[in-house]
Amino acid sequence: MLVVACKTHDGLKALLTYGKKGPMNKISGLHGVGASIGRPLDDRCLVICLEKLRPYAGEFIADDPQRRLAIRRKPRYVNEETPPVFLGFAVNMINIDTANLYCVTRTGHGLRETLFYGLFSQLQVYKTSADMMEALPFIIDGDISVDGGIIKSGGIFSLGKM
């Protein structure tokens, strides 16, 4: 599956071109690029427009060169301690190349708070599926484990080897 991310709505429009009578022109735009390299785009593709995403609205971790998000809703026990099995939020575990770190939309939002927050939101990461099960009461937007476990919000589980 092909996924393309565009900064602006104009970028999105440039990917597709249409003839005068409406049908898509498959020799220009994204379809033209695919055809020119011998990989025609006959299937659907997903296009994510960064300026149309609702960005993360909170703070950033102070003095963090990666501009990680200061997500306040960490899983916590009644005594306010974070479970030791919690590795972090997926959105903050992505290291963005310095060249792309300050790639921002017209409103000043970067890749982490638009694209990656839009994809991962507050997805929690744990080392093992057993750790995920231990943290079940704390799950907000789903979680994943390094060993391949997945818990989607709403009680949907995907466990076992991939």
mmCIF file of C-alpha atoms in Angstrom:
data_model
loop_
_atom_site.group_PDB
_atom_site.id
_atom_site.type_symbol
_atom_site.label_atom_id
_atom_site.label_comp_id
_atom_site.label_asym_id
_atom_site.label_seq_id
_atom_site.Cartn_x
_atom_site.Cartn_y
_atom_site.Cartn_z
ATOM 1 C CA MET A 1 0.000 0.000 0.000
ATOM 2 C CA LEU A 2 1.317 3.422 -0.931
ATOM 3 C CA VAL A 3 1.011 6.280 1.549
ATOM 4 C CA VAL A 4 2.025 9.830 0.637
ATOM 5 C CA ALA A 5 2.246 12.751 3.069
ATOM 6 C CA CYS A 6 1.782 16.312 1.776
ATOM 7 C CA LYS A 7 2.337 19.515 3.741
ATOM 8 C CA THR A 8 -0.456 21.445 2.061
ATOM 9 C CA HIS A 9 -3.772 20.931 0.332
ATOM 10 C CA ASP A 10 -2.150 22.346 -2.822
ATOM 11 C CA GLY A 11 0.380 19.503 -2.637
ATOM 12 C CA LEU A 12 -2.486 17.048 -2.445
ATOM 13 C CA LYS A 13 -4.134 18.574 -5.524
ATOM 14 C CA ALA A 14 -0.848 18.369 -7.453
ATOM 15 C CA LEU A 15 -0.751 14.593 -7.005
ATOM 16 C CA LEU A 16 -3.850 14.060 -9.127
ATOM 17 C CA THR A 17 -4.695 15.654 -12.441
ATOM 18 C CA TYR A 18 -7.949 15.351 -14.323
ATOM 19 C CA GLY A 19 -8.864 15.726 -17.971
ATOM 20 C CA LYS A 20 -11.377 18.287 -19.236
ATOM 21 C CA LYS A 21 -14.230 15.782 -19.072
ATOM 22 C CA GLY A 22 -13.425 14.538 -15.575
ATOM 23 C CA PRO A 23 -11.531 11.243 -15.797
ATOM 24 C CA MET A 24 -8.166 11.095 -14.073
ATOM 25 C CA ASN A 25 -5.140 11.775 -16.258
ATOM 26 C CA LYS A 26 -2.843 8.799 -15.660
ATOM 27 C CA ILE A 27 0.172 10.282 -17.454
ATOM 28 C CA SER A 28 0.775 13.151 -15.030
ATOM 29 C CA GLY A 29 0.840 13.726 -11.293
ATOM 30 C CA LEU A 30 1.482 10.765 -9.010
ATOM 31 C CA HIS A 31 0.120 8.317 -11.587
ATOM 32 C CA GLY A 32 2.537 9.689 -14.183
ATOM 33 C CA VAL A 33 5.517 9.170 -11.874
ATOM 34 C CA GLY A 34 4.453 5.576 -11.228
ATOM 35 C CA ALA A 35 4.014 4.884 -14.932
ATOM 36 C CA SER A 36 7.405 6.439 -15.766
ATOM 37 C CA ILE A 37 9.233 4.017 -13.462
ATOM 38 C CA GLY A 38 7.249 0.989 -14.616
ATOM 39 C CA ARG A 39 5.077 0.798 -11.476
ATOM 40 C CA PRO A 40 1.615 2.011 -12.481
ATOM 41 C CA LEU A 41 -0.716 2.996 -9.656
ATOM 42 C CA ASP A 42 -3.832 0.991 -10.287
ATOM 43 C CA ASP A 43 -4.823 0.587 -6.650
ATOM 44 C CA ARG A 44 -5.902 3.129 -4.086
ATOM 45 C CA CYS A 45 -3.288 5.044 -2.164
ATOM 46 C CA LEU A 46 -3.600 6.921 1.078
ATOM 47 C CA VAL A 47 -2.670 10.618 1.100
ATOM 48 C CA ILE A 48 -2.208 12.424 4.407
ATOM 49 C CA CYS A 49 -2.428 16.217 4.260
ATOM 50 C CA LEU A 50 -0.515 17.635 7.241
ATOM 51 C CA GLU A 51 -2.247 21.018 7.285
ATOM 52 C CA LYS A 52 -5.650 19.290 7.487
ATOM 53 C CA LEU A 53 -4.724 17.151 10.520
ATOM 54 C CA ARG A 54 -5.656 18.330 13.999
ATOM 55 C CA PRO A 55 -2.247 18.757 15.661
ATOM 56 C CA TYR A 56 -1.243 17.859 19.187
ATOM 57 C CA ALA A 57 -2.307 20.788 21.364
ATOM 58 C CA GLY A 58 -0.086 20.297 24.412
ATOM 59 C CA GLU A 59 3.426 21.219 25.459
ATOM 60 C CA PHE A 60 6.785 19.853 24.327
ATOM 61 C CA ILE A 61 9.412 18.274 26.573
ATOM 62 C CA ALA A 62 11.668 21.151 27.626
ATOM 63 C CA ASP A 63 15.118 21.328 26.013
ATOM 64 C CA ASP A 64 14.496 18.208 23.915
ATOM 65 C CA PRO A 65 16.259 18.557 20.542
ATOM 66 C CA GLN A 66 13.766 16.063 19.045
ATOM 67 C CA ARG A 67 10.775 18.183 20.181
ATOM 68 C CA ARG A 68 9.054 15.207 21.841
ATOM 69 C CA LEU A 69 5.524 15.731 23.109
ATOM 70 C CA ALA A 70 4.968 16.207 26.847
ATOM 71 C CA ILE A 71 1.955 13.889 26.985
ATOM 72 C CA ARG A 72 0.523 14.246 30.482
ATOM 73 C CA ARG A 73 -1.717 11.172 30.495
ATOM 74 C CA LYS A 74 0.968 8.602 31.312
ATOM 75 C CA PRO A 75 -0.325 5.362 32.791
ATOM 76 C CA ARG A 76 -0.230 5.654 36.595
ATOM 77 C CA TYR A 77 -0.996 3.491 39.589
ATOM 78 C CA VAL A 78 -3.186 4.867 42.376
ATOM 79 C CA ASN A 79 0.023 6.001 44.126
ATOM 80 C CA GLU A 80 0.832 8.111 40.990
ATOM 81 C CA GLU A 81 3.794 5.917 39.938
ATOM 82 C CA THR A 82 4.158 4.986 36.280
ATOM 83 C CA PRO A 83 4.300 1.189 35.773
ATOM 84 C CA PRO A 84 7.936 0.131 35.238
ATOM 85 C CA VAL A 85 6.861 -1.946 32.216
ATOM 86 C CA PHE A 86 5.764 1.209 30.311
ATOM 87 C CA LEU A 87 8.443 2.098 27.718
ATOM 88 C CA GLY A 88 6.826 5.273 26.420
ATOM 89 C CA PHE A 89 4.470 6.658 23.806
ATOM 90 C CA ALA A 90 5.035 5.508 20.210
ATOM 91 C CA VAL A 91 4.857 9.098 18.899
ATOM 92 C CA ASN A 92 7.894 10.014 21.027
ATOM 93 C CA MET A 93 9.917 6.899 20.144
ATOM 94 C CA ILE A 94 10.415 8.036 16.556
ATOM 95 C CA ASN A 95 13.721 9.785 15.921
ATOM 96 C CA ILE A 96 13.133 12.391 13.241
ATOM 97 C CA ASP A 97 16.084 13.219 11.015
ATOM 98 C CA THR A 98 17.420 16.706 11.727
ATOM 99 C CA ALA A 99 16.715 17.774 8.136
ATOM 100 C CA ASN A 100 13.002 17.050 8.686
ATOM 101 C CA LEU A 101 12.700 18.095 12.318
ATOM 102 C CA TYR A 102 11.748 21.665 11.471
ATOM 103 C CA CYS A 103 9.621 20.824 8.429
ATOM 104 C CA VAL A 104 6.488 22.690 9.476
ATOM 105 C CA THR A 105 3.042 23.496 8.137
ATOM 106 C CA ARG A 106 1.877 27.060 7.481
ATOM 107 C CA THR A 107 0.587 27.145 11.064
ATOM 108 C CA GLY A 108 3.994 26.151 12.448
ATOM 109 C CA HIS A 109 3.300 22.526 13.375
ATOM 110 C CA GLY A 110 5.983 19.891 12.732
ATOM 111 C CA LEU A 111 5.892 16.242 11.706
ATOM 112 C CA ARG A 112 5.714 14.868 15.250
ATOM 113 C CA GLU A 113 2.658 16.874 16.307
ATOM 114 C CA THR A 114 0.812 16.421 12.990
ATOM 115 C CA LEU A 115 1.675 13.261 11.044
ATOM 116 C CA PHE A 116 2.964 11.038 13.831
ATOM 117 C CA TYR A 117 0.484 12.221 16.467
ATOM 118 C CA GLY A 118 -2.294 11.742 13.912
ATOM 119 C CA LEU A 119 -1.139 8.168 13.284
ATOM 120 C CA PHE A 120 -0.241 7.115 16.827
ATOM 121 C CA SER A 121 -2.000 9.559 19.178
ATOM 122 C CA GLN A 122 -1.311 8.251 22.707
ATOM 123 C CA LEU A 123 -0.411 4.684 21.704
ATOM 124 C CA GLN A 124 1.531 3.138 24.599
ATOM 125 C CA VAL A 125 4.545 0.836 24.101
ATOM 126 C CA TYR A 126 5.520 -2.096 26.335
ATOM 127 C CA LYS A 127 8.315 -4.671 26.064
ATOM 128 C CA THR A 128 6.167 -7.827 26.126
ATOM 129 C CA SER A 129 2.555 -8.884 25.658
ATOM 130 C CA ALA A 130 2.542 -9.946 29.324
ATOM 131 C CA ASP A 131 3.556 -6.382 30.268
ATOM 132 C CA MET A 132 0.653 -5.079 28.163
ATOM 133 C CA MET A 133 -1.799 -7.312 29.983
ATOM 134 C CA GLU A 134 -0.452 -6.045 33.329
ATOM 135 C CA ALA A 135 -1.057 -2.479 32.148
ATOM 136 C CA LEU A 136 -4.560 -3.156 30.796
ATOM 137 C CA PRO A 137 -6.317 -0.793 33.252
ATOM 138 C CA PHE A 138 -4.193 2.116 31.968
ATOM 139 C CA ILE A 139 -4.818 1.757 28.245
ATOM 140 C CA ILE A 140 -6.302 4.849 26.605
ATOM 141 C CA ASP A 141 -5.657 4.757 22.838
ATOM 142 C CA GLY A 142 -4.401 1.174 22.587
ATOM 143 C CA ASP A 143 -0.938 -0.222 23.046
ATOM 144 C CA ILE A 144 1.671 -2.387 21.402
ATOM 145 C CA SER A 145 4.542 -4.497 22.625
ATOM 146 C CA VAL A 146 7.991 -5.008 21.174
ATOM 147 C CA ASP A 147 7.240 -8.751 20.857
ATOM 148 C CA GLY A 148 4.247 -8.103 18.561
ATOM 149 C CA GLY A 149 1.242 -7.826 20.868
ATOM 150 C CA ILE A 150 -1.447 -5.298 19.996
ATOM 151 C CA ILE A 151 -4.352 -4.047 22.065
ATOM 152 C CA LYS A 152 -6.659 -1.672 20.278
ATOM 153 C CA SER A 153 -8.979 0.522 22.262
ATOM 154 C CA GLY A 154 -12.354 -1.014 22.932
ATOM 155 C CA GLY A 155 -11.061 -4.400 24.116
ATOM 156 C CA ILE A 156 -9.747 -5.711 20.784
ATOM 157 C CA PHE A 157 -6.637 -7.882 21.264
ATOM 158 C CA SER A 158 -4.112 -9.290 18.784
ATOM 159 C CA LEU A 159 -1.659 -11.578 20.553
ATOM 160 C CA GLY A 160 0.883 -14.209 19.548
ATOM 161 C CA LYS A 161 3.734 -14.299 17.075
ATOM 162 C CA MET A 162 3.606 -12.241 13.919
#
